[in-house]
Amino acid sequence: MNNTMMTVIPVILYLTMSFGVALWARKKSESSGSSKGFLEDYFIGGRSMGGMVLAMTIIASYTSASSFVGGPGVAYKLGLSWVLLAMIQVPTTFLTLGILGKRFAIMARRTDSVTITDYLRARYKSDAVVILCSVALIVFFMAAMLAQFIGGARLFQTVTGYPYIVGLILFGVSVVLYTAIGGFRAVVLTDAIQGIVMVVAVVVILLAVINAGGGMENCIQSLKAIDPGLITPTGPKDAVPQPFVLSFWVLVGIGILGLPQTTQRCMGYRDSKAMHDAMIIGTLLIGFMILCAHLAGTLGRAILPELPAGDLAMPSLIVELLSPVWAGVFIAGPLAAIMSTVDSMLLLVSAAIIKDLYIHYRLKGDASRMTLVSIKKMSLVCTVVVGLMVFVAAIQPPDLLVWINLFAFGGLEAAFLCPIVIGLYWEKANSTGAISSIIIGVGTFIVLTIMKPAMGGVHAIVPTTLASLTAFVLGSYAGLSRSKTGQAAG
């Protein structure tokens, strides 16, 4: 048996296990018996997640191709400055559950919400808010999934030597099918398994890199010899200026509260003990994983200094430093991160189309007008069609997929951050404010991303968030005035 086959076999076994979980979850969902019960089980797992599973699924859905391939790829180019920047993501789980968790779960149960858009519909009672959010979710999730598809295929290509298109087909078919078959319960269970695989993988890869470099001190000295800027807080030629670092606190620090794929998890946990356990477990694990992965990318330049693209750093290190079988086992780590992000997004896009648009507007919100078989067929078709569209777009991949991922992040935050967070805590928030915030926020982000005006190193998400927040507050006061005028006239 040649080395390539020895590498591929563990990957195939891993994918087979994911299908097994999906089939079990499908059988579990079928026991729900009614259309409404199936939807709740398929999209949020019957609100039954414990602390460990909740922590691992938030980590797994947040970490992605960018965390394991794109981020370490930029760290390979920019050195320790990017490691420092990446650590801003450490409080992700703590912030998500601490700020949104309890209140969001109470609201979701009270309003019988199954999706983020369900909650926004109940909160703002506005069709415009629902439609705008559904469209934003579908568009930006497609961009985010594109980055994941490219990352997965490129990883497979580098490790096995097979063509990029083979990796794209294997990865795309696997993730689409197990998501379509198993729904939320399969997604969170595979996320939990994938989270454990990721933790083990990053530790082994980092240790292998340090060992190959002759120890940490030698690695740092090698980086200094290549470019002294690689071991400074601002990177080579000040590539990571202070305004850019501050911007990242908004983009991947505060802004993650506006990411539907993580906030959706707040609807699915069992009780407050599960939430508190997840806050601690998730924060510790995500910090550990991000540090190990990005440090491996940075130090990897001391081992392989001449790679043509940063995205090749992590897969090349795995191939060079691990035996074929172990490379196959540990390639499942980044593959797991990628798959866990894609499955969450596929599920939410499917929910947006079926639950938020079709059932609400076509069936007037009455899911019982569809048979259980029809809903299952529709969920399968939606997931497969969306996955196929992303697959086609990923056939010609650009370099440095981290930037595609950050574009999707920014767009989702521009649309959802204010309506979700402020809507939870500010009684005066209303649909006029939410609509203004979404339109101004997304419009500002797209214009700044395309035009790229000089902003002194500040990322587009900072002015976008300020514009979105201002529009939300002013719009809400304008909405209140109209409401009072209407009442007075009545």
mmCIF file of N, CA and C in Angstrom, residues 72-154:
data_model
loop_
_atom_site.group_PDB
_atom_site.id
_atom_site.type_symbol
_atom_site.label_atom_id
_atom_site.label_comp_id
_atom_site.label_asym_id
_atom_site.label_seq_id
_atom_site.Cartn_x
_atom_site.Cartn_y
_atom_site.Cartn_z
ATOM 1 N N PRO A 72 -3.453 30.262 10.206
ATOM 2 C CA PRO A 72 -2.047 29.877 10.282
ATOM 3 C C PRO A 72 -1.273 30.234 9.013
ATOM 4 N N GLY A 73 -1.979 30.295 7.865
ATOM 5 C CA GLY A 73 -1.325 30.700 6.619
ATOM 6 C C GLY A 73 -0.874 32.150 6.675
ATOM 7 N N VAL A 74 -1.728 33.024 7.232
ATOM 8 C CA VAL A 74 -1.331 34.423 7.395
ATOM 9 C C VAL A 74 -0.237 34.535 8.465
ATOM 10 N N ALA A 75 -0.340 33.719 9.531
ATOM 11 C CA ALA A 75 0.701 33.706 10.569
ATOM 12 C C ALA A 75 2.042 33.283 9.976
ATOM 13 N N TYR A 76 2.012 32.386 9.021
ATOM 14 C CA TYR A 76 3.238 31.971 8.317
ATOM 15 C C TYR A 76 3.895 33.178 7.647
ATOM 16 N N LYS A 77 3.059 34.069 7.069
ATOM 17 C CA LYS A 77 3.577 35.243 6.364
ATOM 18 C C LYS A 77 3.947 36.381 7.307
ATOM 19 N N LEU A 78 3.119 36.592 8.359
ATOM 20 C CA LEU A 78 3.284 37.784 9.203
ATOM 21 C C LEU A 78 3.861 37.488 10.581
ATOM 22 N N GLY A 79 4.100 36.236 10.903
ATOM 23 C CA GLY A 79 4.786 35.886 12.147
ATOM 24 C C GLY A 79 3.949 36.022 13.406
ATOM 25 N N LEU A 80 4.624 36.301 14.529
ATOM 26 C CA LEU A 80 3.958 36.303 15.840
ATOM 27 C C LEU A 80 2.900 37.403 15.957
ATOM 28 N N SER A 81 2.999 38.438 15.140
ATOM 29 C CA SER A 81 1.989 39.509 15.200
ATOM 30 C C SER A 81 0.596 38.940 14.933
ATOM 31 N N TRP A 82 0.494 37.951 14.024
ATOM 32 C CA TRP A 82 -0.819 37.381 13.691
ATOM 33 C C TRP A 82 -1.296 36.432 14.788
ATOM 34 N N VAL A 83 -0.349 35.813 15.500
ATOM 35 C CA VAL A 83 -0.734 34.974 16.645
ATOM 36 C C VAL A 83 -1.398 35.852 17.700
ATOM 37 N N LEU A 84 -0.760 36.998 17.969
ATOM 38 C CA LEU A 84 -1.300 37.951 18.945
ATOM 39 C C LEU A 84 -2.693 38.413 18.523
ATOM 40 N N LEU A 85 -2.833 38.702 17.255
ATOM 41 C CA LEU A 85 -4.123 39.175 16.729
ATOM 42 C C LEU A 85 -5.194 38.083 16.861
ATOM 43 N N ALA A 86 -4.821 36.849 16.544
ATOM 44 C CA ALA A 86 -5.788 35.738 16.574
ATOM 45 C C ALA A 86 -6.320 35.476 17.978
ATOM 46 N N MET A 87 -5.527 35.794 19.008
ATOM 47 C CA MET A 87 -5.958 35.512 20.376
ATOM 48 C C MET A 87 -7.144 36.377 20.802
ATOM 49 N N ILE A 88 -7.475 37.381 20.019
ATOM 50 C CA ILE A 88 -8.671 38.187 20.301
ATOM 51 C C ILE A 88 -9.918 37.306 20.287
ATOM 52 N N GLN A 89 -9.835 36.163 19.597
ATOM 53 C CA GLN A 89 -11.009 35.278 19.478
ATOM 54 C C GLN A 89 -11.263 34.429 20.725
ATOM 55 N N VAL A 90 -10.346 34.480 21.700
ATOM 56 C CA VAL A 90 -10.473 33.605 22.869
ATOM 57 C C VAL A 90 -11.822 33.742 23.591
ATOM 58 N N PRO A 91 -12.318 34.971 23.839
ATOM 59 C CA PRO A 91 -13.584 35.063 24.610
ATOM 60 C C PRO A 91 -14.844 34.732 23.822
ATOM 61 N N THR A 92 -14.708 34.149 22.626
ATOM 62 C CA THR A 92 -15.871 33.918 21.765
ATOM 63 C C THR A 92 -17.021 33.207 22.485
ATOM 64 N N THR A 93 -16.738 32.057 23.072
ATOM 65 C CA THR A 93 -17.801 31.281 23.721
ATOM 66 C C THR A 93 -18.336 32.015 24.944
ATOM 67 N N PHE A 94 -17.423 32.626 25.725
ATOM 68 C CA PHE A 94 -17.838 33.320 26.940
ATOM 69 C C PHE A 94 -18.770 34.487 26.599
ATOM 70 N N LEU A 95 -18.402 35.267 25.575
ATOM 71 C CA LEU A 95 -19.231 36.410 25.193
ATOM 72 C C LEU A 95 -20.570 35.948 24.630
ATOM 73 N N THR A 96 -20.525 34.939 23.755
ATOM 74 C CA THR A 96 -21.764 34.479 23.114
ATOM 75 C C THR A 96 -22.768 34.004 24.161
ATOM 76 N N LEU A 97 -22.325 33.118 25.047
ATOM 77 C CA LEU A 97 -23.254 32.565 26.034
ATOM 78 C C LEU A 97 -23.516 33.549 27.178
ATOM 79 N N GLY A 98 -22.472 34.319 27.566
ATOM 80 C CA GLY A 98 -22.637 35.244 28.688
ATOM 81 C C GLY A 98 -23.593 36.372 28.376
ATOM 82 N N ILE A 99 -23.505 36.928 27.174
ATOM 83 C CA ILE A 99 -24.339 38.081 26.818
ATOM 84 C C ILE A 99 -25.678 37.636 26.226
ATOM 85 N N LEU A 100 -25.638 36.622 25.377
ATOM 86 C CA LEU A 100 -26.881 36.215 24.704
ATOM 87 C C LEU A 100 -27.570 35.021 25.366
ATOM 88 N N GLY A 101 -26.753 34.098 25.916
ATOM 89 C CA GLY A 101 -27.229 32.773 26.290
ATOM 90 C C GLY A 101 -28.571 32.695 26.980
ATOM 91 N N LYS A 102 -28.631 33.169 28.244
ATOM 92 C CA LYS A 102 -29.838 32.944 29.042
ATOM 93 C C LYS A 102 -31.039 33.697 28.481
ATOM 94 N N ARG A 103 -30.838 35.009 28.213
ATOM 95 C CA ARG A 103 -31.959 35.819 27.739
ATOM 96 C C ARG A 103 -32.464 35.313 26.385
ATOM 97 N N PHE A 104 -31.530 34.925 25.535
ATOM 98 C CA PHE A 104 -31.896 34.455 24.202
ATOM 99 C C PHE A 104 -32.675 33.137 24.290
ATOM 100 N N ALA A 105 -32.212 32.242 25.159
ATOM 101 C CA ALA A 105 -32.888 30.953 25.309
ATOM 102 C C ALA A 105 -34.309 31.143 25.850
ATOM 103 N N ILE A 106 -34.463 32.066 26.827
ATOM 104 C CA ILE A 106 -35.795 32.329 27.386
ATOM 105 C C ILE A 106 -36.727 32.871 26.302
ATOM 106 N N MET A 107 -36.213 33.855 25.544
ATOM 107 C CA MET A 107 -37.032 34.450 24.472
ATOM 108 C C MET A 107 -37.406 33.404 23.422
ATOM 109 N N ALA A 108 -36.439 32.542 23.072
ATOM 110 C CA ALA A 108 -36.690 31.523 22.038
ATOM 111 C C ALA A 108 -37.760 30.543 22.496
ATOM 112 N N ARG A 109 -37.700 30.132 23.769
ATOM 113 C CA ARG A 109 -38.709 29.198 24.279
ATOM 114 C C ARG A 109 -40.070 29.882 24.384
ATOM 115 N N ARG A 110 -40.066 31.148 24.844
ATOM 116 C CA ARG A 110 -41.336 31.868 25.014
ATOM 117 C C ARG A 110 -42.037 32.081 23.675
ATOM 118 N N THR A 111 -41.244 32.372 22.632
ATOM 119 C CA THR A 111 -41.852 32.652 21.319
ATOM 120 C C THR A 111 -41.858 31.420 20.409
ATOM 121 N N ASP A 112 -41.423 30.270 20.961
ATOM 122 C CA ASP A 112 -41.396 29.024 20.191
ATOM 123 C C ASP A 112 -40.513 29.156 18.950
ATOM 124 N N SER A 113 -39.395 29.898 19.096
ATOM 125 C CA SER A 113 -38.510 30.144 17.954
ATOM 126 C C SER A 113 -37.588 28.954 17.722
ATOM 127 N N VAL A 114 -37.401 28.633 16.454
ATOM 128 C CA VAL A 114 -36.509 27.534 16.076
ATOM 129 C C VAL A 114 -35.286 28.065 15.335
ATOM 130 N N THR A 115 -35.416 29.246 14.708
ATOM 131 C CA THR A 115 -34.299 29.857 13.976
ATOM 132 C C THR A 115 -34.085 31.292 14.476
ATOM 133 N N ILE A 116 -32.935 31.881 14.077
ATOM 134 C CA ILE A 116 -32.653 33.273 14.426
ATOM 135 C C ILE A 116 -33.747 34.181 13.864
ATOM 136 N N THR A 117 -34.164 33.884 12.654
ATOM 137 C CA THR A 117 -35.184 34.713 12.021
ATOM 138 C C THR A 117 -36.525 34.583 12.732
ATOM 139 N N ASP A 118 -36.833 33.413 13.275
ATOM 140 C CA ASP A 118 -38.040 33.256 14.105
ATOM 141 C C ASP A 118 -38.023 34.252 15.246
ATOM 142 N N TYR A 119 -36.857 34.317 15.907
ATOM 143 C CA TYR A 119 -36.728 35.247 17.043
ATOM 144 C C TYR A 119 -36.906 36.697 16.579
ATOM 145 N N LEU A 120 -36.242 37.057 15.450
ATOM 146 C CA LEU A 120 -36.342 38.443 14.960
ATOM 147 C C LEU A 120 -37.778 38.778 14.550
ATOM 148 N N ARG A 121 -38.484 37.792 13.996
ATOM 149 C CA ARG A 121 -39.888 38.020 13.617
ATOM 150 C C ARG A 121 -40.745 38.280 14.858
ATOM 151 N N ALA A 122 -40.509 37.475 15.905
ATOM 152 C CA ALA A 122 -41.277 37.649 17.142
ATOM 153 C C ALA A 122 -40.922 38.966 17.831
ATOM 154 N N ARG A 123 -39.656 39.356 17.744
ATOM 155 C CA ARG A 123 -39.205 40.578 18.434
ATOM 156 C C ARG A 123 -39.694 41.837 17.733
ATOM 157 N N TYR A 124 -39.612 41.871 16.375
ATOM 158 C CA TYR A 124 -39.891 43.113 15.649
ATOM 159 C C TYR A 124 -41.240 43.105 14.933
ATOM 160 N N LYS A 125 -41.837 41.915 14.789
ATOM 161 C CA LYS A 125 -43.145 41.811 14.123
ATOM 162 C C LYS A 125 -43.144 42.534 12.773
ATOM 163 N N SER A 126 -42.124 42.250 11.970
ATOM 164 C CA SER A 126 -41.971 42.947 10.682
ATOM 165 C C SER A 126 -41.529 41.960 9.597
ATOM 166 N N ASP A 127 -42.288 41.904 8.509
ATOM 167 C CA ASP A 127 -41.910 41.054 7.383
ATOM 168 C C ASP A 127 -40.629 41.556 6.729
ATOM 169 N N ALA A 128 -40.454 42.893 6.689
ATOM 170 C CA ALA A 128 -39.255 43.454 6.053
ATOM 171 C C ALA A 128 -37.991 42.993 6.785
ATOM 172 N N VAL A 129 -38.029 42.980 8.126
ATOM 173 C CA VAL A 129 -36.872 42.530 8.907
ATOM 174 C C VAL A 129 -36.572 41.060 8.577
ATOM 175 N N VAL A 130 -37.615 40.257 8.531
ATOM 176 C CA VAL A 130 -37.448 38.816 8.267
ATOM 177 C C VAL A 130 -36.841 38.580 6.886
ATOM 178 N N ILE A 131 -37.381 39.264 5.875
ATOM 179 C CA ILE A 131 -36.901 39.040 4.506
ATOM 180 C C ILE A 131 -35.468 39.542 4.343
ATOM 181 N N LEU A 132 -35.177 40.744 4.875
ATOM 182 C CA LEU A 132 -33.811 41.278 4.768
ATOM 183 C C LEU A 132 -32.800 40.350 5.457
ATOM 184 N N CYS A 133 -33.155 39.869 6.651
ATOM 185 C CA CYS A 133 -32.239 38.990 7.383
ATOM 186 C C CYS A 133 -32.057 37.653 6.662
ATOM 187 N N SER A 134 -33.131 37.127 6.116
ATOM 188 C CA SER A 134 -33.029 35.842 5.406
ATOM 189 C C SER A 134 -32.137 35.972 4.182
ATOM 190 N N VAL A 135 -32.311 37.075 3.425
ATOM 191 C CA VAL A 135 -31.483 37.279 2.232
ATOM 192 C C VAL A 135 -30.014 37.471 2.624
ATOM 193 N N ALA A 136 -29.763 38.298 3.667
ATOM 194 C CA ALA A 136 -28.377 38.532 4.118
ATOM 195 C C ALA A 136 -27.745 37.223 4.574
ATOM 196 N N LEU A 137 -28.519 36.428 5.286
ATOM 197 C CA LEU A 137 -27.993 35.150 5.785
ATOM 198 C C LEU A 137 -27.605 34.227 4.635
ATOM 199 N N ILE A 138 -28.479 34.135 3.634
ATOM 200 C CA ILE A 138 -28.195 33.234 2.506
ATOM 201 C C ILE A 138 -26.969 33.720 1.729
ATOM 202 N N VAL A 139 -26.906 35.042 1.434
ATOM 203 C CA VAL A 139 -25.806 35.582 0.617
ATOM 204 C C VAL A 139 -24.460 35.438 1.317
ATOM 205 N N PHE A 140 -24.379 35.876 2.578
ATOM 206 C CA PHE A 140 -23.074 35.867 3.258
ATOM 207 C C PHE A 140 -22.670 34.456 3.695
ATOM 208 N N PHE A 141 -23.642 33.614 3.971
ATOM 209 C CA PHE A 141 -23.296 32.217 4.265
ATOM 210 C C PHE A 141 -22.714 31.527 3.028
ATOM 211 N N MET A 142 -23.238 31.899 1.851
ATOM 212 C CA MET A 142 -22.692 31.309 0.619
ATOM 213 C C MET A 142 -21.218 31.682 0.484
ATOM 214 N N ALA A 143 -20.880 32.966 0.782
ATOM 215 C CA ALA A 143 -19.472 33.400 0.709
ATOM 216 C C ALA A 143 -18.633 32.656 1.742
ATOM 217 N N ALA A 144 -19.184 32.513 2.967
ATOM 218 C CA ALA A 144 -18.437 31.822 4.024
ATOM 219 C C ALA A 144 -18.234 30.345 3.669
ATOM 220 N N MET A 145 -19.264 29.723 3.123
ATOM 221 C CA MET A 145 -19.138 28.306 2.757
ATOM 222 C C MET A 145 -18.163 28.120 1.601
ATOM 223 N N LEU A 146 -18.103 29.118 0.703
ATOM 224 C CA LEU A 146 -17.145 29.053 -0.402
ATOM 225 C C LEU A 146 -15.720 28.940 0.160
ATOM 226 N N ALA A 147 -15.421 29.764 1.171
ATOM 227 C CA ALA A 147 -14.079 29.712 1.787
ATOM 228 C C ALA A 147 -13.818 28.337 2.392
ATOM 229 N N GLN A 148 -14.846 27.743 3.000
ATOM 230 C CA GLN A 148 -14.662 26.430 3.639
ATOM 231 C C GLN A 148 -14.461 25.328 2.592
ATOM 232 N N PHE A 149 -15.227 25.376 1.513
ATOM 233 C CA PHE A 149 -15.087 24.371 0.455
ATOM 234 C C PHE A 149 -13.671 24.422 -0.143
ATOM 235 N N ILE A 150 -13.195 25.647 -0.396
ATOM 236 C CA ILE A 150 -11.852 25.803 -0.968
ATOM 237 C C ILE A 150 -10.807 25.272 0.006
ATOM 238 N N GLY A 151 -10.958 25.634 1.298
ATOM 239 C CA GLY A 151 -10.001 25.180 2.311
ATOM 240 C C GLY A 151 -9.960 23.665 2.411
ATOM 241 N N GLY A 152 -11.133 23.030 2.420
ATOM 242 C CA GLY A 152 -11.185 21.574 2.528
ATOM 243 C C GLY A 152 -10.537 20.888 1.340
ATOM 244 N N ALA A 153 -10.844 21.377 0.131
ATOM 245 C CA ALA A 153 -10.307 20.758 -1.078
ATOM 246 C C ALA A 153 -8.799 20.967 -1.184
ATOM 247 N N ARG A 154 -8.357 22.172 -0.829
ATOM 248 C CA ARG A 154 -6.924 22.469 -0.910
ATOM 249 C C ARG A 154 -6.132 21.625 0.091
#
